[in-house]
């Protein structure tokens, strides 16, 4: 499990595809501290297992499934990526609960600079937008962000200077694909309601019957 608080920006040293997936090697420094073979590191929000490491880099095997549902398929040597080590029992949960399981690929569609702050806009697939709510949490390329507004399948996120400067958000170009993980709590709520209420809609009558109005 992760928090969506990026520890370091790494650089892809090698990305080689093969018949069963790909191998990625990332140059970095901070996330190598106390890491060992078999540990998990989120690369742009996608949980990957360390298969090799040395003093300057680590490698991971990327499955076909990961290539098919993330923006890893666009990776090449030289690309910068957000990195975060998995939580330990003593870690602070500074962002929100992030599993490292990418739900979909979105698109970066807009940027607005407000003094030192930025409003970044992303397009989310229709199938996933139902899990995104105003003031809720979302992970974009592994970064825990708060949703400022939702309009159709377009979301706006307000970015503080520290987040903008210390992640790859500053390197995005319009049209770039981004990894998206929606808040897992929304999926559990949907599952609970569908199992216990036979997929009944949450309308005024439902709320009245359950004491909310």
C-alpha positions as protocol buffer text, in pm:
chain_id: "A"
residue {
  index: 1
  type: UNK
  ca { x: 0 y: 0 z: 0 }
}
residue {
  index: 2
  type: UNK
  ca { x: 110 y: 356 z: -75 }
}
residue {
  index: 3
  type: UNK
  ca { x: 7 y: 710 z: 16 }
}
residue {
  index: 4
  type: UNK
  ca { x: 51 y: 896 z: -313 }
}
residue {
  index: 5
  type: UNK
  ca { x: 325 y: 1115 z: -164 }
}
residue {
  index: 6
  type: UNK
  ca { x: 606 y: 1101 z: -419 }
}
residue {
  index: 7
  type: UNK
  ca { x: 948 y: 1043 z: -263 }
}
residue {
  index: 8
  type: UNK
  ca { x: 1164 y: 1096 z: -567 }
}
residue {
  index: 9
  type: UNK
  ca { x: 1166 y: 1152 z: -941 }
}
residue {
  index: 10
  type: UNK
  ca { x: 1359 y: 874 z: -1115 }
}
residue {
  index: 11
  type: UNK
  ca { x: 1475 y: 840 z: -1474 }
}
residue {
  index: 12
  type: UNK
  ca { x: 1419 y: 535 z: -1690 }
}
residue {
  index: 13
  type: UNK
  ca { x: 1757 y: 389 z: -1784 }
}
residue {
  index: 14
  type: UNK
  ca { x: 1619 y: 100 z: -1987 }
}
residue {
  index: 15
  type: UNK
  ca { x: 1278 y: -14 z: -2105 }
}
residue {
  index: 16
  type: UNK
  ca { x: 1290 y: -329 z: -2316 }
}
residue {
  index: 17
  type: UNK
  ca { x: 981 y: -511 z: -2434 }
}
residue {
  index: 18
  type: UNK
  ca { x: 959 y: -885 z: -2493 }
}
residue {
  index: 19
  type: UNK
  ca { x: 689 y: -1139 z: -2575 }
}
residue {
  index: 20
  type: UNK
  ca { x: 562 y: -1166 z: -2216 }
}
residue {
  index: 21
  type: UNK
  ca { x: 583 y: -800 z: -2115 }
}
residue {
  index: 22
  type: UNK
  ca { x: 882 y: -578 z: -2051 }
}
residue {
  index: 23
  type: UNK
  ca { x: 1174 y: -503 z: -1822 }
}
residue {
  index: 24
  type: UNK
  ca { x: 1222 y: -159 z: -1674 }
}
residue {
  index: 25
  type: UNK
  ca { x: 1532 y: -19 z: -1506 }
}
residue {
  index: 26
  type: UNK
  ca { x: 1505 y: 310 z: -1319 }
}
residue {
  index: 27
  type: UNK
  ca { x: 1793 y: 528 z: -1201 }
}
residue {
  index: 28
  type: UNK
  ca { x: 1723 y: 679 z: -861 }
}
residue {
  index: 29
  type: UNK
  ca { x: 1870 y: 727 z: -515 }
}
residue {
  index: 30
  type: UNK
  ca { x: 1634 y: 786 z: -226 }
}
residue {
  index: 31
  type: UNK
  ca { x: 1395 y: 493 z: -283 }
}
residue {
  index: 32
  type: UNK
  ca { x: 1691 y: 253 z: -288 }
}
residue {
  index: 33
  type: UNK
  ca { x: 1755 y: 321 z: 80 }
}
residue {
  index: 34
  type: UNK
  ca { x: 1667 y: 8 z: 282 }
}
residue {
  index: 35
  type: UNK
  ca { x: 1509 y: -152 z: -27 }
}
residue {
  index: 36
  type: UNK
  ca { x: 1574 y: -514 z: -112 }
}
residue {
  index: 37
  type: UNK
  ca { x: 1479 y: -774 z: -371 }
}
residue {
  index: 38
  type: UNK
  ca { x: 1107 y: -845 z: -365 }
}
residue {
  index: 39
  type: UNK
  ca { x: 1009 y: -508 z: -222 }
}
residue {
  index: 40
  type: UNK
  ca { x: 740 y: -298 z: -389 }
}
residue {
  index: 41
  type: UNK
  ca { x: 795 y: 43 z: -545 }
}
residue {
  index: 42
  type: UNK
  ca { x: 524 y: 245 z: -719 }
}
residue {
  index: 43
  type: UNK
  ca { x: 637 y: 372 z: -1059 }
}
residue {
  index: 44
  type: UNK
  ca { x: 396 y: 645 z: -1172 }
}
residue {
  index: 45
  type: UNK
  ca { x: 152 y: 494 z: -924 }
}
residue {
  index: 46
  type: UNK
  ca { x: 181 y: 136 z: -1049 }
}
residue {
  index: 47
  type: UNK
  ca { x: 306 y: -117 z: -793 }
}
residue {
  index: 48
  type: UNK
  ca { x: 611 y: -306 z: -922 }
}
residue {
  index: 49
  type: UNK
  ca { x: 835 y: -566 z: -758 }
}
residue {
  index: 50
  type: UNK
  ca { x: 1211 y: -512 z: -740 }
}
residue {
  index: 51
  type: UNK
  ca { x: 1389 y: -793 z: -926 }
}
residue {
  index: 52
  type: UNK
  ca { x: 1736 y: -639 z: -929 }
}
residue {
  index: 53
  type: UNK
  ca { x: 1901 y: -342 z: -762 }
}
residue {
  index: 54
  type: UNK
  ca { x: 2239 y: -179 z: -711 }
}
residue {
  index: 55
  type: UNK
  ca { x: 2364 y: 151 z: -574 }
}
residue {
  index: 56
  type: UNK
  ca { x: 2214 y: 361 z: -853 }
}
residue {
  index: 57
  type: UNK
  ca { x: 1910 y: 181 z: -993 }
}
residue {
  index: 58
  type: UNK
  ca { x: 1652 y: -94 z: -963 }
}
residue {
  index: 59
  type: UNK
  ca { x: 1477 y: -316 z: -1216 }
}
residue {
  index: 60
  type: UNK
  ca { x: 1131 y: -469 z: -1234 }
}
residue {
  index: 61
  type: UNK
  ca { x: 948 y: -709 z: -1466 }
}
residue {
  index: 62
  type: UNK
  ca { x: 639 y: -552 z: -1625 }
}
residue {
  index: 63
  type: UNK
  ca { x: 354 y: -786 z: -1713 }
}
residue {
  index: 64
  type: UNK
  ca { x: 145 y: -778 z: -2031 }
}
residue {
  index: 65
  type: UNK
  ca { x: -153 y: -675 z: -1818 }
}
residue {
  index: 66
  type: UNK
  ca { x: 34 y: -373 z: -1683 }
}
residue {
  index: 67
  type: UNK
  ca { x: 133 y: -270 z: -2034 }
}
residue {
  index: 68
  type: UNK
  ca { x: -229 y: -294 z: -2147 }
}
residue {
  index: 69
  type: UNK
  ca { x: -388 y: -80 z: -1873 }
}
residue {
  index: 70
  type: UNK
  ca { x: -122 y: 180 z: -1785 }
}
residue {
  index: 71
  type: UNK
  ca { x: 85 y: 443 z: -1962 }
}
residue {
  index: 72
  type: UNK
  ca { x: 389 y: 214 z: -1934 }
}
residue {
  index: 73
  type: UNK
  ca { x: 335 y: 133 z: -2302 }
}
residue {
  index: 74
  type: UNK
  ca { x: 464 y: 485 z: -2382 }
}
residue {
  index: 75
  type: UNK
  ca { x: 782 y: 456 z: -2173 }
}
residue {
  index: 76
  type: UNK
  ca { x: 1128 y: 492 z: -2320 }
}
residue {
  index: 77
  type: UNK
  ca { x: 1477 y: 550 z: -2187 }
}
residue {
  index: 78
  type: UNK
  ca { x: 1518 y: 901 z: -2051 }
}
residue {
  index: 79
  type: UNK
  ca { x: 1158 y: 943 z: -1931 }
}
residue {
  index: 80
  type: UNK
  ca { x: 1113 y: 1072 z: -1577 }
}
residue {
  index: 81
  type: UNK
  ca { x: 882 y: 885 z: -1339 }
}
residue {
  index: 82
  type: UNK
  ca { x: 737 y: 936 z: -991 }
}
residue {
  index: 83
  type: UNK
  ca { x: 861 y: 688 z: -730 }
}
residue {
  index: 84
  type: UNK
  ca { x: 730 y: 585 z: -389 }
}
residue {
  index: 85
  type: UNK
  ca { x: 824 y: 296 z: -164 }
}
residue {
  index: 86
  type: UNK
  ca { x: 549 y: 89 z: -1 }
}
residue {
  index: 87
  type: UNK
  ca { x: 423 y: 192 z: 343 }
}
residue {
  index: 88
  type: UNK
  ca { x: 574 y: 56 z: 661 }
}
residue {
  index: 89
  type: UNK
  ca { x: 370 y: 16 z: 984 }
}
residue {
  index: 90
  type: UNK
  ca { x: 525 y: 335 z: 1124 }
}
residue {
  index: 91
  type: UNK
  ca { x: 471 y: 550 z: 814 }
}
residue {
  index: 92
  type: UNK
  ca { x: 251 y: 859 z: 817 }
}
residue {
  index: 93
  type: UNK
  ca { x: -47 y: 839 z: 582 }
}
residue {
  index: 94
  type: UNK
  ca { x: 17 y: 1181 z: 435 }
}
residue {
  index: 95
  type: UNK
  ca { x: -193 y: 1140 z: 122 }
}
residue {
  index: 96
  type: UNK
  ca { x: -468 y: 879 z: 95 }
}
residue {
  index: 97
  type: UNK
  ca { x: -491 y: 500 z: 62 }
}
residue {
  index: 98
  type: UNK
  ca { x: -331 y: 412 z: -272 }
}
residue {
  index: 99
  type: UNK
  ca { x: -305 y: 47 z: -373 }
}
residue {
  index: 100
  type: UNK
  ca { x: -78 y: 85 z: -672 }
}
residue {
  index: 101
  type: UNK
  ca { x: -341 y: -85 z: -889 }
}
residue {
  index: 102
  type: UNK
  ca { x: -412 y: 136 z: -1188 }
}
residue {
  index: 103
  type: UNK
  ca { x: -779 y: 161 z: -1284 }
}
residue {
  index: 104
  type: UNK
  ca { x: -741 y: 335 z: -1619 }
}
residue {
  index: 105
  type: UNK
  ca { x: -538 y: 572 z: -1832 }
}
residue {
  index: 106
  type: UNK
  ca { x: -652 y: 934 z: -1844 }
}
residue {
  index: 107
  type: UNK
  ca { x: -540 y: 1232 z: -2048 }
}
residue {
  index: 108
  type: UNK
  ca { x: -386 y: 1564 z: -1946 }
}
residue {
  index: 109
  type: UNK
  ca { x: -601 y: 1828 z: -2116 }
}
residue {
  index: 110
  type: UNK
  ca { x: -537 y: 2163 z: -1950 }
}
residue {
  index: 111
  type: UNK
  ca { x: -325 y: 2381 z: -1722 }
}
residue {
  index: 112
  type: UNK
  ca { x: -395 y: 2716 z: -1558 }
}
residue {
  index: 113
  type: UNK
  ca { x: -124 y: 2902 z: -1367 }
}
residue {
  index: 114
  type: UNK
  ca { x: -239 y: 3105 z: -1068 }
}
residue {
  index: 115
  type: UNK
  ca { x: 62 y: 3283 z: -916 }
}
residue {
  index: 116
  type: UNK
  ca { x: 268 y: 2989 z: -778 }
}
residue {
  index: 117
  type: UNK
  ca { x: -29 y: 2750 z: -788 }
}
residue {
  index: 118
  type: UNK
  ca { x: -163 y: 2549 z: -1079 }
}
residue {
  index: 119
  type: UNK
  ca { x: -498 y: 2408 z: -1182 }
}
residue {
  index: 120
  type: UNK
  ca { x: -446 y: 2094 z: -1387 }
}
residue {
  index: 121
  type: UNK
  ca { x: -730 y: 1934 z: -1583 }
}
residue {
  index: 122
  type: UNK
  ca { x: -759 y: 1567 z: -1678 }
}
residue {
  index: 123
  type: UNK
  ca { x: -1001 y: 1365 z: -1888 }
}
residue {
  index: 124
  type: UNK
  ca { x: -1110 y: 1040 z: -1723 }
}
residue {
  index: 125
  type: UNK
  ca { x: -1280 y: 749 z: -1905 }
}
residue {
  index: 126
  type: UNK
  ca { x: -1659 y: 742 z: -1867 }
}
residue {
  index: 127
  type: UNK
  ca { x: -1642 y: 403 z: -1695 }
}
residue {
  index: 128
  type: UNK
  ca { x: -1434 y: 543 z: -1407 }
}
residue {
  index: 129
  type: UNK
  ca { x: -1564 y: 896 z: -1358 }
}
residue {
  index: 130
  type: UNK
  ca { x: -1844 y: 772 z: -1130 }
}
residue {
  index: 131
  type: UNK
  ca { x: -1579 y: 698 z: -866 }
}
residue {
  index: 132
  type: UNK
  ca { x: -1451 y: 1058 z: -867 }
}
residue {
  index: 133
  type: UNK
  ca { x: -1616 y: 1322 z: -647 }
}
residue {
  index: 134
  type: UNK
  ca { x: -1549 y: 1687 z: -570 }
}
residue {
  index: 135
  type: UNK
  ca { x: -1317 y: 1721 z: -268 }
}
residue {
  index: 136
  type: UNK
  ca { x: -1238 y: 1350 z: -295 }
}
residue {
  index: 137
  type: UNK
  ca { x: -899 y: 1192 z: -354 }
}
residue {
  index: 138
  type: UNK
  ca { x: -748 y: 1058 z: -674 }
}
residue {
  index: 139
  type: UNK
  ca { x: -399 y: 935 z: -767 }
}
residue {
  index: 140
  type: UNK
  ca { x: -258 y: 1068 z: -1095 }
}
residue {
  index: 141
  type: UNK
  ca { x: 73 y: 907 z: -1196 }
}
residue {
  index: 142
  type: UNK
  ca { x: 104 y: 799 z: -834 }
}
residue {
  index: 143
  type: UNK
  ca { x: 45 y: 1147 z: -688 }
}
residue {
  index: 144
  type: UNK
  ca { x: -226 y: 1190 z: -426 }
}
residue {
  index: 145
  type: UNK
  ca { x: -441 y: 1483 z: -542 }
}
residue {
  index: 146
  type: UNK
  ca { x: -764 y: 1643 z: -426 }
}
residue {
  index: 147
  type: UNK
  ca { x: -1038 y: 1686 z: -684 }
}
residue {
  index: 148
  type: UNK
  ca { x: -1138 y: 2052 z: -706 }
}
residue {
  index: 149
  type: UNK
  ca { x: -1425 y: 2002 z: -952 }
}
residue {
  index: 150
  type: UNK
  ca { x: -1590 y: 1743 z: -1177 }
}
residue {
  index: 151
  type: UNK
  ca { x: -1772 y: 1827 z: -1500 }
}
residue {
  index: 152
  type: UNK
  ca { x: -1880 y: 1533 z: -1713 }
}
residue {
  index: 153
  type: UNK
  ca { x: -1565 y: 1324 z: -1742 }
}
residue {
  index: 154
  type: UNK
  ca { x: -1332 y: 1621 z: -1688 }
}
residue {
  index: 155
  type: UNK
  ca { x: -1174 y: 1677 z: -1347 }
}
residue {
  index: 156
  type: UNK
  ca { x: -977 y: 1973 z: -1219 }
}
residue {
  index: 157
  type: UNK
  ca { x: -710 y: 1942 z: -951 }
}
residue {
  index: 158
  type: UNK
  ca { x: -550 y: 2228 z: -760 }
}
residue {
  index: 159
  type: UNK
  ca { x: -174 y: 2181 z: -728 }
}
residue {
  index: 160
  type: UNK
  ca { x: 40 y: 2349 z: -463 }
}
residue {
  index: 161
  type: UNK
  ca { x: 392 y: 2468 z: -559 }
}
residue {
  index: 162
  type: UNK
  ca { x: 567 y: 2189 z: -364 }
}
residue {
  index: 163
  type: UNK
  ca { x: 377 y: 1913 z: -544 }
}
residue {
  index: 164
  type: UNK
  ca { x: 428 y: 2076 z: -882 }
}
residue {
  index: 165
  type: UNK
  ca { x: 803 y: 2117 z: -828 }
}
residue {
  index: 166
  type: UNK
  ca { x: 872 y: 1775 z: -678 }
}
residue {
  index: 167
  type: UNK
  ca { x: 679 y: 1548 z: -917 }
}
residue {
  index: 168
  type: UNK
  ca { x: 658 y: 1493 z: -1291 }
}
residue {
  index: 169
  type: UNK
  ca { x: 343 y: 1707 z: -1317 }
}
residue {
  index: 170
  type: UNK
  ca { x: 563 y: 1993 z: -1435 }
}
residue {
  index: 171
  type: UNK
  ca { x: 683 y: 1779 z: -1728 }
}
residue {
  index: 172
  type: UNK
  ca { x: 337 y: 1694 z: -1865 }
}
residue {
  index: 173
  type: UNK
  ca { x: 242 y: 1812 z: -2212 }
}
residue {
  index: 174
  type: UNK
  ca { x: -116 y: 1850 z: -2331 }
}
residue {
  index: 175
  type: UNK
  ca { x: -245 y: 1515 z: -2454 }
}
residue {
  index: 176
  type: UNK
  ca { x: -7 y: 1306 z: -2242 }
}
residue {
  index: 177
  type: UNK
  ca { x: -150 y: 989 z: -2094 }
}
residue {
  index: 178
  type: UNK
  ca { x: -152 y: 949 z: -1714 }
}
residue {
  index: 179
  type: UNK
  ca { x: -212 y: 655 z: -1482 }
}
residue {
  index: 180
  type: UNK
  ca { x: -528 y: 694 z: -1276 }
}
residue {
  index: 181
  type: UNK
  ca { x: -624 y: 516 z: -955 }
}
residue {
  index: 182
  type: UNK
  ca { x: -959 y: 622 z: -814 }
}
residue {
  index: 183
  type: UNK
  ca { x: -1041 y: 607 z: -443 }
}
residue {
  index: 184
  type: UNK
  ca { x: -1089 y: 241 z: -344 }
}
residue {
  index: 185
  type: UNK
  ca { x: -1349 y: 341 z: -83 }
}
residue {
  index: 186
  type: UNK
  ca { x: -1594 y: 433 z: -357 }
}
residue {
  index: 187
  type: UNK
  ca { x: -1565 y: 87 z: -510 }
}
residue {
  index: 188
  type: UNK
  ca { x: -1633 y: -83 z: -178 }
}
residue {
  index: 189
  type: UNK
  ca { x: -1941 y: 133 z: -122 }
}
residue {
  index: 190
  type: UNK
  ca { x: -2070 y: 50 z: -470 }
}
residue {
  index: 191
  type: UNK
  ca { x: -2019 y: -322 z: -409 }
}
residue {
  index: 192
  type: UNK
  ca { x: -2189 y: -309 z: -68 }
}
residue {
  index: 193
  type: UNK
  ca { x: -2493 y: -129 z: -204 }
}
residue {
  index: 194
  type: UNK
  ca { x: -2529 y: -358 z: -506 }
}
residue {
  index: 195
  type: UNK
  ca { x: -2510 y: -675 z: -294 }
}
residue {
  index: 196
  type: UNK
  ca { x: -2738 y: -561 z: -14 }
}
residue {
  index: 197
  type: UNK
  ca { x: -2988 y: -355 z: -210 }
}
residue {
  index: 198
  type: UNK
  ca { x: -3003 y: -538 z: -542 }
}
residue {
  index: 199
  type: UNK
  ca { x: -2840 y: -246 z: -726 }
}
residue {
  index: 200
  type: UNK
  ca { x: -3121 y: -11 z: -618 }
}
residue {
  index: 201
  type: UNK
  ca { x: -3055 y: 352 z: -702 }
}
residue {
  index: 202
  type: UNK
  ca { x: -2967 y: 590 z: -420 }
}
residue {
  index: 203
  type: UNK
  ca { x: -3257 y: 834 z: -462 }
}
residue {
  index: 204
  type: UNK
  ca { x: -3471 y: 1041 z: -224 }
}
residue {
  index: 205
  type: UNK
  ca { x: -3695 y: 744 z: -142 }
}
residue {
  index: 206
  type: UNK
  ca { x: -3393 y: 529 z: -56 }
}
residue {
  index: 207
  type: UNK
  ca { x: -3256 y: 799 z: 175 }
}
residue {
  index: 208
  type: UNK
  ca { x: -3592 y: 845 z: 349 }
}
residue {
  index: 209
  type: UNK
  ca { x: -3630 y: 471 z: 407 }
}
residue {
  index: 210
  type: UNK
  ca { x: -3285 y: 454 z: 560 }
}
residue {
  index: 211
  type: UNK
  ca { x: -3329 y: 755 z: 789 }
}
residue {
  index: 212
  type: UNK
  ca { x: -3117 y: 1010 z: 605 }
}
residue {
  index: 213
  type: UNK
  ca { x: -3396 y: 1261 z: 532 }
}
